[in-house]
Coordinates of C-alpha atoms and ligand atoms in Angstrom, one line a residue:
X255 CA -215.0 -76.9 -49.6
X256 CA -211.9 -75.8 -51.3
X257 CA -208.3 -76.7 -51.8
X258 CA -207.1 -75.2 -48.6
X259 CA -209.4 -77.5 -46.6
X260 CA -207.6 -80.5 -48.2
X261 CA -204.3 -78.9 -47.6
X262 CA -205.1 -78.5 -43.9
X263 CA -205.9 -82.2 -43.8
X264 CA -202.8 -83.3 -45.6
X265 CA -200.7 -81.1 -43.3
X266 CA -202.1 -82.4 -40.1
X267 CA -201.9 -86.0 -41.3
X268 CA -198.4 -85.7 -42.6
X269 CA -196.2 -82.8 -41.8
X270 CA -197.1 -81.0 -38.6
X271 CA -194.9 -81.9 -35.7
X272 CA -195.5 -81.5 -32.0
X273 CA -196.2 -77.9 -31.2
X274 CA -196.7 -76.9 -34.8
X275 CA -200.0 -75.4 -36.0
X276 CA -199.5 -73.8 -39.4
X277 CA -197.7 -74.4 -42.6
X278 CA -195.5 -71.4 -41.7
X279 CA -194.4 -73.3 -38.6
X280 CA -193.3 -76.2 -40.7
X281 CA -191.4 -73.9 -43.1
X282 CA -189.7 -72.2 -40.2
X283 CA -188.5 -75.6 -38.8
X284 CA -187.3 -76.8 -42.2
X285 CA -185.5 -73.5 -43.2
X286 CA -183.8 -73.3 -39.8
X287 CA -182.6 -76.9 -40.0
X288 CA -181.2 -76.5 -43.5
X289 CA -179.8 -73.0 -44.0
X290 CA -176.1 -72.3 -43.6
X291 CA -176.6 -68.6 -42.9
X292 CA -179.3 -66.1 -42.0
X293 CA -179.7 -64.9 -45.5
X294 CA -180.4 -68.4 -46.9
X295 CA -182.7 -69.1 -44.0
X296 CA -184.9 -66.2 -45.1
X297 CA -184.7 -67.2 -48.7
X298 CA -185.6 -70.8 -48.0
X299 CA -188.5 -69.7 -45.8
X300 CA -189.9 -67.2 -48.3
X301 CA -189.7 -69.7 -51.2
X302 CA -191.6 -72.4 -49.3
X303 CA -194.2 -70.2 -47.7
X304 CA -194.9 -68.6 -51.1
X305 CA -195.3 -72.2 -52.5
X306 CA -192.7 -71.5 -55.2
X307 CA -190.4 -74.3 -54.0
X308 CA -191.1 -77.3 -51.9
X309 CA -188.7 -80.1 -50.9
X310 CA -189.9 -83.8 -51.0
X311 CA -192.2 -85.0 -48.2
X312 CA -189.6 -86.6 -46.0
X313 CA -187.7 -83.2 -45.7
X314 CA -190.9 -81.4 -44.8
X315 CA -191.8 -84.1 -42.3
X316 CA -188.4 -84.8 -40.7
X317 CA -186.1 -81.8 -41.0
X318 CA -185.1 -80.4 -37.6
X319 CA -186.6 -83.5 -35.9
X320 CA -185.0 -86.4 -34.2
X321 CA -185.7 -88.8 -37.2
X322 CA -183.9 -86.4 -39.5
X323 CA -184.2 -88.6 -42.6
X324 CA -184.8 -86.3 -45.5
X325 CA -184.6 -88.2 -48.7
X326 CA -187.5 -89.7 -50.8
X327 CA -185.4 -91.9 -53.0
X328 CA -183.2 -94.9 -52.3
X329 CA -181.8 -97.8 -54.3
X330 CA -180.6 -101.0 -52.7
X331 CA -178.5 -103.9 -54.1
X332 CA -180.0 -107.4 -53.8
X333 CA -177.2 -110.0 -53.9
X334 CA -177.7 -113.7 -54.7
X335 CA -177.6 -115.1 -51.2
X336 CA -180.1 -115.7 -48.4
X337 CA -178.3 -113.4 -45.9
X338 CA -177.8 -110.8 -48.6
X339 CA -181.4 -110.8 -49.7
X340 CA -182.7 -110.5 -46.2
X341 CA -180.2 -107.7 -45.4
X342 CA -181.7 -105.8 -48.4
X343 CA -185.2 -106.4 -46.9
X344 CA -184.1 -105.1 -43.5
X345 CA -182.5 -102.1 -45.1
X346 CA -185.7 -101.4 -47.0
X347 CA -187.8 -101.7 -43.9
X348 CA -185.6 -99.1 -42.1
X349 CA -185.9 -96.7 -45.1
X350 CA -189.7 -97.1 -45.3
X351 CA -190.0 -96.4 -41.6
X352 CA -188.5 -92.9 -42.1
X353 CA -190.6 -92.0 -45.2
X354 CA -188.4 -93.0 -48.1
X355 CA -189.1 -95.3 -51.1
X356 CA -186.8 -98.1 -52.3
X357 CA -185.9 -99.5 -55.6
X358 CA -184.4 -103.0 -56.1
X359 CA -183.1 -104.8 -59.2
X360 CA -183.7 -108.5 -58.5
X361 CA -181.6 -109.7 -61.5
X362 CA -178.7 -110.8 -59.5
X363 CA -180.8 -113.5 -57.9
X364 CA -180.4 -116.8 -59.7
X365 CA -183.2 -118.1 -61.8
X366 CA -186.0 -120.4 -60.5
X367 CA -184.9 -124.0 -60.8
X368 CA -181.2 -123.3 -60.5
X369 CA -179.2 -125.4 -58.0
X370 CA -178.6 -124.3 -54.4
X371 CA -175.4 -125.9 -53.4
X372 CA -175.5 -125.5 -49.6
X373 CA -178.9 -127.2 -49.3
X374 CA -178.8 -129.4 -52.3
X375 CA -182.1 -127.9 -53.3
X376 CA -183.4 -125.7 -56.1
X377 CA -183.7 -121.9 -56.2
X378 CA -187.2 -120.3 -56.0
X379 CA -186.2 -117.3 -58.2
X380 CA -186.5 -113.5 -58.0
X381 CA -190.3 -113.3 -58.1
X382 CA -190.7 -115.4 -55.0
X383 CA -188.4 -113.1 -53.1
X384 CA -190.2 -110.0 -54.4
X385 CA -193.3 -111.4 -52.8
X386 CA -191.5 -111.6 -49.4
X387 CA -190.3 -108.0 -49.8
X388 CA -193.9 -107.0 -50.5
X389 CA -195.2 -108.7 -47.4
X390 CA -192.5 -107.0 -45.3
X391 CA -193.6 -103.6 -46.7
X392 CA -197.2 -104.3 -45.7
X393 CA -196.1 -104.7 -42.1
X394 CA -194.0 -101.5 -42.0
X395 CA -196.3 -99.0 -43.8
X396 CA -193.9 -96.1 -43.2
X397 CA -194.7 -95.2 -39.7
X398 CA -198.3 -94.5 -40.6
X399 CA -197.4 -91.3 -42.5
X400 CA -196.6 -92.5 -45.9
X401 CA -197.2 -95.8 -47.7
X402 CA -194.1 -97.9 -48.3
X403 CA -193.3 -97.7 -52.0
X404 CA -191.0 -100.0 -53.9
X405 CA -189.7 -100.4 -57.4
X406 CA -188.9 -104.0 -58.5
X407 CA -186.8 -104.3 -61.6
X408 CA -185.8 -107.4 -63.6
X409 CA -183.4 -107.2 -66.6
X410 CA -184.8 -108.4 -69.8
X411 CA -182.0 -110.9 -70.1
X412 CA -182.9 -112.7 -66.8
X413 CA -184.3 -116.2 -67.4
X414 CA -187.3 -115.5 -65.1
X415 CA -188.4 -112.5 -67.1
X416 CA -191.7 -114.0 -68.2
X417 CA -192.9 -114.9 -64.7
X418 CA -191.7 -111.4 -63.6
X419 CA -193.8 -109.7 -66.3
X420 CA -196.9 -111.5 -65.3
X421 CA -196.3 -111.3 -61.5
X422 CA -198.8 -108.5 -61.0
X423 CA -201.4 -109.9 -63.3
X424 CA -203.9 -110.5 -60.5
X425 CA -205.5 -107.2 -59.4
X426 CA -204.0 -106.4 -56.0
X427 CA -201.0 -108.7 -56.0
X428 CA -197.6 -107.4 -55.0
X429 CA -199.4 -104.2 -54.4
X430 CA -196.5 -102.4 -52.7
X431 CA -194.4 -102.6 -55.8
X432 CA -194.3 -100.9 -59.1
X433 CA -192.5 -103.3 -61.5
X434 CA -190.4 -102.4 -64.5
X435 CA -188.5 -104.4 -67.1
X436 CA -185.0 -103.1 -67.8
X437 CA -184.6 -103.5 -71.6
X438 CA -181.5 -102.8 -73.6
X439 CA -180.8 -101.5 -77.1
X440 CA -180.1 -105.0 -78.4
X441 CA -183.5 -106.2 -77.4
X442 CA -185.3 -103.1 -78.7
X443 CA -183.5 -103.4 -82.0
X444 CA -184.7 -106.9 -82.4
X445 CA -188.3 -105.7 -81.6
X446 CA -188.0 -102.8 -84.0
X447 CA -186.8 -105.2 -86.8
X448 CA -189.6 -107.5 -85.8
X449 CA -187.3 -110.5 -85.1
X450 CA -189.9 -112.0 -82.8
X451 CA -188.9 -115.6 -83.4
X452 CA -185.3 -115.1 -82.3
X453 CA -184.3 -117.0 -79.2
X454 CA -183.4 -114.4 -76.6
X455 CA -182.8 -116.5 -73.4
X456 CA -182.0 -120.1 -72.7
X457 CA -182.4 -121.2 -69.1
X458 CA -179.0 -122.2 -67.8
X459 CA -180.3 -125.4 -66.1
X460 CA -183.6 -126.4 -67.6
X461 CA -182.7 -125.3 -71.1
X462 CA -186.1 -123.7 -71.7
X463 CA -186.0 -121.1 -74.4
X464 CA -187.7 -117.8 -74.6
X465 CA -188.1 -115.7 -77.8
X466 CA -188.1 -112.0 -78.3
X467 CA -191.7 -112.1 -79.3
X468 CA -192.8 -113.9 -76.1
X469 CA -191.2 -111.3 -73.9
X470 CA -192.4 -108.4 -76.0
X471 CA -196.0 -109.6 -76.2
X472 CA -195.9 -110.2 -72.4
X473 CA -194.8 -106.6 -71.8
X474 CA -197.4 -105.2 -74.2
X475 CA -200.2 -107.4 -72.9
X476 CA -199.4 -106.5 -69.3
X477 CA -199.4 -102.8 -70.0
X478 CA -202.6 -103.0 -72.0
X479 CA -204.3 -105.0 -69.3
X480 CA -203.3 -103.0 -66.2
X481 CA -200.5 -100.6 -66.8
X482 CA -197.6 -102.8 -65.7
X483 CA -194.7 -103.5 -66.2
X484 CA -193.1 -100.1 -66.8
X485 CA -190.1 -100.2 -69.1
X486 CA -186.7 -98.8 -68.3
X487 CA -184.0 -98.2 -71.0
X488 CA -180.7 -99.5 -69.7
X489 CA -178.4 -98.1 -72.4
X490 CA -180.0 -94.7 -72.4
X491 CA -179.7 -94.5 -68.7
X492 CA -176.0 -95.5 -68.8
X493 CA -175.2 -93.2 -71.8
X494 CA -176.0 -90.4 -69.3
X495 CA -174.5 -92.0 -66.2
X496 CA -172.6 -89.1 -64.7
X497 CA -170.2 -91.3 -62.8
X498 CA -169.4 -94.3 -65.1
X499 CA -166.2 -94.9 -63.1
X500 CA -168.3 -96.0 -60.2
X501 CA -170.2 -98.7 -62.2
X502 CA -173.3 -99.1 -64.4
X503 CA -176.7 -98.1 -63.2
X504 CA -179.5 -100.7 -63.2
X505 CA -181.8 -99.5 -60.4
X506 CA -184.3 -96.6 -60.0
X507 CA -186.4 -95.4 -57.1
X508 CA -190.1 -96.3 -57.0
X509 CA -191.5 -93.7 -59.4
X510 CA -188.5 -94.0 -61.8
X511 CA -187.2 -90.4 -61.8
X512 CA -183.9 -91.3 -60.1
X513 CA -181.7 -94.0 -61.7
X514 CA -179.1 -94.5 -59.0
X515 CA -176.1 -96.6 -58.1
X516 CA -176.6 -99.2 -55.3
X517 CA -177.0 -97.6 -51.9
X518 CA -177.3 -94.1 -53.3
X519 CA -180.1 -91.9 -52.1
X520 CA -181.5 -88.6 -53.5
X521 CA -183.4 -85.7 -52.0
X522 CA -185.9 -84.1 -54.3
X523 CA -187.3 -80.6 -54.5
X524 CA -189.6 -79.0 -57.0
X525 CA -190.2 -75.5 -58.3
X526 CA -193.8 -74.5 -59.0
X527 CA -193.6 -72.8 -62.4
X528 CA -197.1 -71.3 -62.0
X529 CA -195.8 -69.4 -59.0
X530 CA -193.1 -67.7 -61.2
X531 CA -195.8 -65.9 -63.2
X532 CA -196.5 -62.3 -62.3
X533 CA -199.4 -60.5 -64.0
X534 CA -199.5 -62.9 -66.9
X535 CA -195.7 -62.8 -67.5
X536 CA -193.2 -65.5 -66.7
X537 CA -190.5 -64.0 -64.4
X538 CA -187.2 -65.5 -65.6
X539 CA -185.2 -63.7 -63.0
X540 CA -187.4 -65.1 -60.2
X541 CA -186.9 -68.5 -61.7
X542 CA -183.1 -68.2 -61.7
X543 CA -183.0 -67.0 -58.1
X544 CA -185.3 -69.8 -57.1
X545 CA -183.1 -72.4 -58.9
X546 CA -180.0 -71.1 -57.2
X547 CA -181.7 -71.1 -53.8
X548 CA -183.0 -74.6 -54.4
X549 CA -179.5 -76.0 -55.3
X550 CA -178.1 -74.7 -52.1
X551 CA -181.1 -76.0 -50.2
X552 CA -180.8 -79.5 -51.6
X553 CA -177.0 -79.6 -51.3
X554 CA -177.3 -78.7 -47.6
X555 CA -179.8 -81.5 -47.1
X556 CA -177.0 -84.0 -48.0
X557 CA -175.0 -82.8 -45.0
X558 CA -177.9 -82.4 -42.6
X559 CA -179.5 -85.7 -43.5
X560 CA -179.6 -88.6 -41.0
X561 CA -178.9 -91.7 -43.1
X562 CA -180.7 -95.0 -42.3
X563 CA -177.5 -97.1 -42.8
X564 CA -173.7 -96.2 -43.2
X565 CA -173.5 -97.6 -46.7
X566 CA -176.1 -95.2 -47.9
X567 CA -174.4 -92.2 -46.3
X568 CA -171.1 -93.2 -48.0
X569 CA -172.6 -93.8 -51.4
X570 CA -174.7 -90.6 -51.3
X571 CA -171.8 -88.4 -50.2
X572 CA -169.5 -89.7 -52.9
X573 CA -171.6 -88.2 -55.7
X574 CA -173.8 -85.7 -53.8
X575 CA -176.7 -86.1 -56.4
X576 CA -179.6 -83.8 -55.9
X577 CA -183.0 -83.9 -57.7
X578 CA -184.4 -80.5 -58.5
X579 CA -187.5 -80.6 -60.6
X580 CA -190.6 -78.7 -61.6
X581 CA -194.4 -78.8 -60.9
X582 CA -197.3 -76.6 -61.9
X583 CA -196.1 -76.9 -65.5
X584 CA -199.5 -77.3 -67.1
X585 CA -200.9 -74.5 -64.8
X586 CA -198.1 -72.2 -66.1
X587 CA -198.9 -73.0 -69.7
X588 CA -202.6 -72.3 -69.1
X589 CA -201.8 -69.0 -67.5
X590 CA -199.6 -68.1 -70.5
X591 CA -202.4 -69.4 -72.8
X592 CA -200.1 -72.0 -74.5
X593 CA -201.7 -75.4 -75.2
X594 CA -199.8 -78.3 -73.7
X595 CA -199.9 -80.4 -76.8
X596 CA -198.6 -77.8 -79.2
X597 CA -195.2 -77.1 -80.7
X598 CA -195.3 -73.8 -78.8
X599 CA -196.0 -75.6 -75.5
X600 CA -193.0 -78.0 -76.1
X601 CA -190.8 -75.1 -77.1
X602 CA -191.6 -73.1 -73.9
X603 CA -191.1 -76.2 -71.7
X604 CA -187.8 -77.0 -73.4
X605 CA -186.4 -73.5 -72.9
X606 CA -187.5 -73.3 -69.3
X607 CA -186.0 -76.7 -68.4
X608 CA -182.8 -75.9 -70.3
X609 CA -182.5 -72.7 -68.3
X610 CA -183.2 -74.5 -65.0
X611 CA -180.5 -77.1 -65.6
X612 CA -177.9 -74.5 -66.8
X613 CA -178.6 -72.3 -63.8
X614 CA -178.4 -75.3 -61.4
X615 CA -175.0 -76.3 -62.9
X616 CA -173.7 -72.7 -62.4
X617 CA -174.8 -72.7 -58.8
X618 CA -173.3 -76.1 -58.2
X619 CA -170.0 -74.7 -59.7
X620 CA -170.1 -71.9 -57.2
X621 CA -170.6 -74.3 -54.4
X622 CA -167.6 -76.4 -55.7
X623 CA -165.4 -73.3 -55.7
X624 CA -166.2 -72.8 -52.0
X625 CA -166.6 -76.3 -50.7
X626 CA -164.9 -78.5 -53.4
X627 CA -166.2 -80.9 -56.0
X628 CA -168.2 -84.0 -55.1
X629 CA -165.5 -86.6 -53.9
X630 CA -165.7 -88.9 -57.0
X631 CA -165.6 -86.0 -59.5
X632 CA -162.5 -87.6 -61.2
X633 CA -164.5 -90.7 -62.0
X634 CA -167.3 -88.6 -63.6
X635 CA -168.2 -87.1 -67.0
X636 CA -168.0 -83.6 -65.6
X637 CA -164.5 -83.1 -67.1
X638 CA -165.1 -79.5 -68.2
X639 CA -166.8 -78.2 -65.1
X640 CA -166.0 -78.5 -61.4
X641 CA -169.3 -79.1 -59.7
X642 CA -170.5 -80.0 -56.2
X643 CA -173.1 -82.4 -57.3
X644 CA -172.9 -85.3 -59.9
X645 CA -176.5 -84.7 -61.0
X646 CA -178.9 -81.8 -60.3
X647 CA -182.1 -82.1 -62.2
X648 CA -185.1 -84.5 -62.4
X649 CA -188.9 -84.5 -62.6
X650 CA -190.6 -86.0 -59.6
X651 CA -194.3 -87.0 -59.5
X652 CA -194.9 -84.4 -56.7
X653 CA -197.9 -86.4 -55.7
X654 CA -198.3 -84.7 -52.3
X655 CA -196.3 -81.5 -52.5
X656 CA -198.2 -80.3 -55.6
X657 CA -201.5 -80.7 -53.6
X658 CA -199.8 -78.6 -50.9
X659 CA -198.8 -76.0 -53.4
X660 CA -202.2 -76.1 -55.1
X661 CA -200.7 -76.7 -58.6
X662 CA -200.7 -79.3 -61.3
X663 CA -198.3 -82.2 -60.5
X664 CA -194.9 -82.5 -62.1
X665 CA -195.0 -82.1 -65.9
X666 CA -198.4 -83.8 -66.1
X667 CA -201.4 -82.3 -67.8
X668 CA -204.3 -81.6 -65.5
X669 CA -206.4 -84.7 -65.2
X670 CA -209.7 -82.9 -64.9
X671 CA -210.6 -79.2 -64.3
X672 CA -213.4 -80.3 -61.9
X673 CA -213.3 -83.4 -59.8
X674 CA -214.2 -84.9 -56.5
X675 CA -211.4 -85.8 -54.2
X676 CA -211.6 -88.0 -51.1
X677 CA -209.2 -87.3 -48.3
X678 CA -207.6 -89.7 -45.8
X679 CA -210.6 -89.8 -43.6
X680 CA -213.1 -90.4 -46.4
X681 CA -214.5 -86.9 -46.7
X682 CA -215.1 -85.7 -50.3
X683 CA -214.3 -82.4 -51.8
X684 CA -215.6 -80.8 -55.0
X685 CA -212.7 -79.0 -56.6
X686 CA -212.7 -76.7 -59.6
X687 CA -209.4 -75.5 -61.1
X688 CA -209.2 -71.7 -60.4
X689 CA -207.4 -71.0 -63.8
X690 CA -210.2 -72.8 -65.6
X691 CA -212.9 -71.1 -63.7
X692 CA -211.5 -67.7 -64.4
X693 CA -210.9 -68.4 -68.1
X694 CA -214.4 -69.8 -68.5
X695 CA -215.9 -66.7 -66.9
X696 CA -214.1 -64.3 -69.2
X697 CA -214.7 -66.5 -72.3
X698 CA -218.5 -66.6 -71.6
X699 CA -218.6 -62.9 -70.8
X700 CA -216.8 -62.2 -74.1
X701 CA -219.5 -64.3 -75.8
X702 CA -222.1 -61.9 -74.4
X703 CA -223.4 -63.9 -71.5
X704 CA -224.1 -62.0 -68.3
X705 CA -225.9 -62.1 -65.0
X706 CA -227.9 -65.3 -64.0
X707 CA -227.6 -66.7 -67.5
X708 CA -223.8 -66.5 -67.3
X709 CA -223.8 -68.2 -63.9
X710 CA -226.1 -70.9 -65.2
X711 CA -223.9 -71.6 -68.2
X712 CA -220.8 -71.7 -66.0
X713 CA -222.4 -74.2 -63.7
X714 CA -223.5 -76.3 -66.7
X715 CA -219.9 -76.5 -68.1
X716 CA -218.4 -77.3 -64.7
X717 CA -220.9 -80.0 -64.0
X718 CA -220.2 -81.4 -67.5
X719 CA -216.4 -81.4 -66.8
X720 CA -217.0 -83.1 -63.5
X721 CA -219.1 -85.8 -65.0
X722 CA -217.1 -86.5 -68.2
X723 CA -213.7 -85.0 -67.5
X724 CA -213.6 -83.0 -70.8
X725 CA -215.0 -79.9 -72.6
X726 CA -214.0 -81.1 -76.0
X727 CA -217.5 -82.2 -76.9
X728 CA -219.0 -78.8 -76.0
X729 CA -218.8 -77.4 -79.5
X730 CA -220.5 -74.1 -78.6
X731 CA -217.5 -73.2 -76.6
X732 CA -214.8 -71.2 -78.6
X733 CA -212.3 -73.5 -80.4
X734 CA -209.2 -71.7 -78.8
X735 CA -210.7 -72.2 -75.3
X736 CA -211.3 -75.9 -76.0
X737 CA -207.8 -76.4 -77.4
X738 CA -206.2 -74.7 -74.4
X739 CA -208.1 -76.6 -71.7
X740 CA -207.3 -80.1 -72.8
X741 CA -206.9 -82.7 -70.1
X742 CA -204.6 -85.7 -69.7
X743 CA -207.1 -87.8 -71.5
X744 CA -207.8 -85.3 -74.3
X745 CA -204.1 -85.2 -75.1
X746 CA -202.9 -87.9 -77.4
X747 CA -200.3 -90.4 -76.1
X748 CA -197.8 -89.2 -78.7
X749 CA -198.0 -85.7 -77.4
X750 CA -197.6 -87.0 -73.8
X751 CA -194.4 -88.8 -74.9
X752 CA -193.1 -85.9 -76.9
X753 CA -193.5 -83.6 -73.8
X754 CA -191.6 -86.1 -71.7
X755 CA -188.8 -86.3 -74.4
X756 CA -188.5 -82.5 -74.4
X757 CA -187.9 -82.4 -70.7
X758 CA -185.6 -85.4 -70.8
X759 CA -183.4 -83.6 -73.2
X760 CA -182.5 -81.1 -70.4
X761 CA -182.9 -83.2 -67.3
X762 CA -179.8 -85.0 -65.7
X763 CA -181.7 -87.8 -64.1
X764 CA -185.0 -89.1 -65.3
X765 CA -188.7 -88.2 -65.3
X766 CA -191.7 -89.6 -63.6
X767 CA -194.7 -89.3 -65.9
X768 CA -197.7 -91.4 -66.9
X769 CA -198.5 -91.7 -70.6
X770 CA -202.3 -91.8 -70.5
X771 CA -204.3 -93.7 -73.1
X772 CA -208.0 -93.8 -73.6
X773 CA -209.8 -97.1 -72.7
X774 CA -210.3 -97.8 -76.4
X775 CA -206.5 -97.9 -77.0
X776 CA -205.2 -101.1 -78.5
X777 CA -202.2 -103.3 -77.9
X778 CA -200.6 -101.9 -81.0
X779 CA -200.8 -98.4 -79.5
X780 CA -198.9 -99.6 -76.5
X781 CA -196.3 -101.1 -78.8
X782 CA -196.0 -97.9 -80.8
X783 CA -195.6 -95.9 -77.6
X784 CA -192.8 -98.1 -76.2
X785 CA -190.9 -97.9 -79.5
X786 CA -191.4 -94.1 -79.7
X787 CA -190.1 -93.8 -76.1
X788 CA -187.0 -95.7 -76.9
X789 CA -186.4 -93.8 -80.2
X790 CA -186.9 -90.4 -78.6
X791 CA -184.4 -91.1 -75.9
X792 CA -186.6 -91.5 -72.8
X793 CA -184.9 -93.3 -69.9
X794 CA -188.2 -95.0 -68.9
X795 CA -191.9 -95.1 -69.6
X796 CA -195.1 -95.7 -67.7
X797 CA -198.3 -96.2 -69.7
X798 CA -201.8 -96.3 -68.2
X799 CA -204.9 -97.1 -70.2
X800 CA -207.9 -95.5 -68.5
X801 CA -210.1 -97.8 -66.5
X802 CA -207.7 -100.8 -66.9
X803 CA -207.1 -101.1 -63.1
X804 CA -209.6 -101.0 -60.3
X805 CA -207.3 -99.1 -58.0
X806 CA -204.0 -97.4 -58.8
X807 CA -201.1 -98.2 -56.5
X808 CA -199.0 -95.1 -56.6
X809 CA -200.1 -92.7 -59.2
X810 CA -200.5 -89.0 -59.4
X811 CA -202.8 -87.3 -57.0
X812 CA -203.5 -90.6 -55.4
X813 CA -200.6 -91.1 -53.1
X814 CA -202.4 -91.0 -49.9
Ligands
LIG393 N1 -192.5 -92.0 -52.4 C1 -192.7 -93.0 -51.5 N2 -194.0 -93.2 -51.0 C2 -195.0 -92.5 -51.4 C3 -194.8 -91.5 -52.4 C4 -193.6 -91.3 -52.8 O1 -191.8 -93.7 -51.1 O2 -196.2 -92.7 -50.9 C5 -191.1 -91.7 -52.9 C6 -190.8 -92.4 -54.2 O3 -189.5 -92.7 -54.3 C7 -191.2 -91.3 -55.2 C8 -190.6 -90.1 -54.5 O4 -191.0 -90.4 -53.1 O5 -190.6 -91.5 -56.4 C9 -191.2 -88.8 -54.9 O6 -192.6 -88.9 -54.9 P1 -193.5 -87.6 -54.9 O7 -192.9 -86.5 -55.7 O8 -194.9 -87.9 -55.2 O9 -193.5 -87.2 -53.3 P2 -194.0 -85.9 -52.5 O10 -192.7 -85.2 -52.1 O11 -194.9 -85.1 -53.4 O12 -194.7 -86.4 -51.3

């Protein structure tokens, strides 16, 4: 069994439409629906069929079909009224039905115990409503093709913050939501200065007080126990808000890579960096051409898109944000023989991401010359440059499209170079990374192994990787081979964070990434990681300690 068998399975389950038999059929439909001219149609088709660029799943599923909803990311406002709350739930249901994920900030809802004037009762608070949204998602399940994903956010200054932080404590509760606390610099400064006894919130009605330490310990404890809540950095997000004139940003999509204004949506697309390597050399020109093509592709999606509700169309077309990202980053590093967790690895990644963003901006400028700037350009920070899109780059999880492309996901290090994967119908597949297999073969040959002995050694190593996930303890393997082929769990959490920071420096929106920690990590490691993330200018952070959860809701390689 190999990767293509899995790919076939994903294709038939998710992307093939009536009358389509092959991946090329899908690419043909998508390219024809989105290209403005024949030349671009060919370029779009070539980039997708060669697996060098893929748009997000909804575009692959719905372009050129009656549904026509092409975006993965949505953010919806939740006002403090019963009709408003249930409007948001309805809007979310419509979005899930067409394959999109929704983010909500529940902070506008009044705190539990506050008065409700019209009924003379007391409010049940944001967490109780989040449970209702969760139940609604269970019912919809995205038309059977994709699971309904939500992000639930609460600001750290909301009086219900403690019950929010512990709302997913029970394994399996509120399972259709990722939850994140939106913290600000003021809070993080108090934490940094260890002012844990400071009163941070006083409930407006009950008068109950909550200290900085109670909240911080709650966050750290939750992360240590089961990887939630995630943490979002409000001030950093808003320091880079491209359209401050349209308001502050306090919402992100489900996996966090897109901080957006209420009702905005964003279409994502990712370039497979491993597919830009020819004969061991990274082809920068090919990358530049791919970036330019991808910007035109994603910009066209904004106009071809069928929007679930008019408010979303209006907000999206005001800023015309697109989300161009990367995948296959670790594969590319391995092919170039640069360790992920090395200064050289970070340098290479920084240079490539810088190049991608600069090229994307140039292409968006060309589009603006032809078609005009995005309508709210004057309310934006793009003073020096007239561009068609308020934001261009991001890093998506690429949970499914990286499987389709057969590359490592997003900017994540490979989880294991040999593993068993179960598909949607319960069949299991044994997968060995081709880059690893090849490098192992030549390393062992160089060490003088040959024939049956070589084969036996190879099998031994692969079985070991499959069972333990690592080669770091196989000391007889050469040191440079071992330091190159480190996996997500071999790499220290500090190196994970530093890699995210390098990308964040050059990415307009945000980054979806999991900071992996070994099972033995302690609470103080989680604290240190959160503080490092804030100091290094990340917009958000997700930490996961191995084995701390029975099942993972929406994580990499596990999005089926
Ligand atoms: N998403 C979703 N449901 C899913 C997976 C993803 O709604 O089951 C949304 C979510 O907003 C996420 C975005 O799609 O942040 C991109 O996810 P990913 O890159 O994994 O999607 P792919 O295009 O690879 O399917």
